[in-house]
Amino acid sequence: MKPLAGQRVLRVAVPVPLHGGFDYLAPSDTPPDPVGHRVLVRFGRRKLVGIVVAADVDSELDVDRLKSAETLLDDTPVFDADQLRLLHWAARYYHHPLGEALNTALPVVLRRARNDQTPSRYRAWRIAHDEHPTDLAARLARAPRQREIFEWLASAQAPVDHSQLKERFTNAAATLRALVERGLIEPVERPGGLIQGRMGSAPQLTDDQAVAVAALRAVEPGFAPTLIEGVTGSGKTELYFRRMADILAAGGQVLFLAPEIGLTPQLIERVQQRFAARIGVLHSQRSEGERGDVWRAARAGEADIVIGTRSAVFTPMPRLGLIVVDEEHDGSYKQQDGFRYHARDVALRRAQRAAIPIVLGSATPALETLYNAEHRRYGHLRLDQRATGARLPPIEVIDIRSRPLLGGLSDPLLARIETQLAAGNQVMIFINRRGYAPALACHDCGWIAPCTRCDAPLTLHGGMSRLQCHHCGAAEPAPRRCPSCSSDQLIALGAGTERVAGALRSRFPDVAIARFDRDSMARKGRLEAQLADVASGRTQLLVGTQMLAKGHDFARLTCVGVLDVDGGLFSADFRAAEHMAQLVTQVAGRAGRADLRGEVWLQTRHPDHPLLQKLLAGGYRAFADAALAERREAALPPYGHLALLRAEATREAAPLEFLHAAAALIDAGGDPACWGPVPAPMQRRAGRFRAHLLLHATDRAALHPALDHWQTTLADLPQARQVRWSIDVDPQDLL
Ligand code: ADP
Ligand code: ZN
Ligand code: ZN
């Protein structure tokens, strides 16, 4: 039915797990083009913030029965047309409801029903004197702190944020007051979110870098993806910077994506010390308010560079001229719940739509990316030498099959650590498991402390004192006696970061040791403080999880030990070996950065494993070639395409019943084909039983129609009411 004269209808994407838009009558003050605006609507009994995705639509519903939208919340749209198209694509590709996808892309402050698009204002400082700063600085000769801050402000091209100064200088507030009293500086209010960078000098490019920069500059205008495959320390970041400088000079904006653990203070600092640009930083350590500010500034075109983690890929940037995806292989680019997008793949699509270059960089590219580069879908540049001339360290194996371990450490490794420490060097021990030990067991009867809600043992924390489940969060004090046979012979099985650090502490009592994992880094600012101690050389021994694997550059780090690589060799997840090889190569890249020779030791019980052998003999590329051959054999990605249908329920049989019904909707013997369903490798988690069904297609184009069909029919299956289900396109994790 046609709307009544003058009665406009809006189609609104609402953040609910339902597909399609919902129609509402437009409020009277609706602007001529409200698409991309947030709107408050009544949905059932709730009021939700939706996004107008179309205006003046011909509703299929009876207009008299349509509800009126409550209010439009913005004066300007939160999403422009390009962003909406990108998100429409992503919602379709990942088979996720549009309203939820849009909601995920919005910063949290804008998910609320408030018109708070005006950025917060922050206090900043600038020089308040006409006299030449050098002369003024000379007057501060006897006040070194004041002089330091003064010179810092004088060298900046714009006011510097108070918070930035506080982070950088001790006792900044008092020093700033003293400078104000002298009449040398003054406060100003600055719109929030952005950091002002300063122009820094660029190093002379190495020959390899120069060739690569020339190649990056030679690409045709328009969409141009390039993979930079460069060993750790080869100067990839310098290449990004050169391209960024070109784009910024031409008036473009740059989006720089980094994985959560790669987005270190060091990287941000480097960007800030290089470009006299307005820089927005988006990552989980920033407050919601700050993130909202960066987002608004980017959309207004005020941010020149946005540097951020996964969700930053959705930042609106009207003058976007380049996307950089650093460490493109990193697993954190894939969102593992809700809207399960892959930020690298969304970034590629975004660059394609915007017809701009995109640079993917890694020392250990994902097998999919290597495949695309080899099939000439991407430009492919290689840097095989370190920029500083340092040599890559040799990787050697320690067979621990019949060796006693002290807190997870073998004797040969301890001996190497001792030698390196004695020489005044730094050593990093990497173990991808936090806590004291992965299990508590009874020596007499073999009982292992289980999680009552998961098919997994509990992890020991705080020495032998506490038990914690890493899957559901359950926590309890550790028993003193075995609940099964009352023996008091309880032992910790295996080792986590805490136990390794403890063993090293007792073996090297005079050495400063720092632990890096999610538990020890929970407090804000702790990571930065610990990293500063490592950089200064005070901390000599580092023990940590993958948090340590990337982005850090320590001059005296010469020895890296990796304690368990075997998990990656024998896993239900076909990507596990790839992840193991990437991790080993990345952590190895931390060793011997400057003039000191590095060495890397892997402890394993499977020194003859073929993929491990490839990695040791020929490096990541040899490994990747072998792994790609295995994938081709098994028709796994990139040679086949996958989607995973997950289901979980409190009743054990319900997930499989649902998945069998889902499989019956797919033509048997065609493309795509159903692999499964099967119970998940960890069948019970947080009290729910889990199973999954893989949809495998030889032809990617075949996958999506089947998923479309599922998407519209699965919810109506009678078995669907018994389970929670979700579709995961290009799943990264099959566990
Ligand atoms: P990657 O990103 O490939 O790991 P980086 O860009 O971080 O490498 O460079 C590694 C180190 O080499 C850094 O300390 C960097 O300052 C230095 N470096 C990079 N390019 C050059 C160059 N052309 N000349 C001298 N040093 C360089
Ligand atoms: Zn027992
Ligand atoms: Zn649990």
CSV table of C-alpha atoms and ligand atoms in Angstrom, one decimal, residues 442-447 482-487 490, ligand 2:
chain,number,residue,atom,x,y,z
A,442,CYS,CA,46.5,-36.8,42.0
A,443,HIS,CA,49.7,-38.8,42.0
A,444,ASP,CA,48.0,-41.8,43.6
A,445,CYS,CA,44.8,-42.3,41.6
A,446,GLY,CA,45.3,-40.2,38.5
A,447,TRP,CA,42.3,-37.9,39.2
A,482,CYS,CA,42.3,-35.6,46.3
A,483,PRO,CA,38.5,-35.6,46.3
A,484,SER,CA,38.5,-39.1,44.8
A,485,CYS,CA,41.0,-41.0,47.0
A,486,SER,CA,41.9,-38.5,49.8
A,487,SER,CA,45.6,-38.7,49.0
A,490,LEU,CA,48.5,-33.6,44.5
B,2,ZN,ZN,43.5,-39.5,44.1
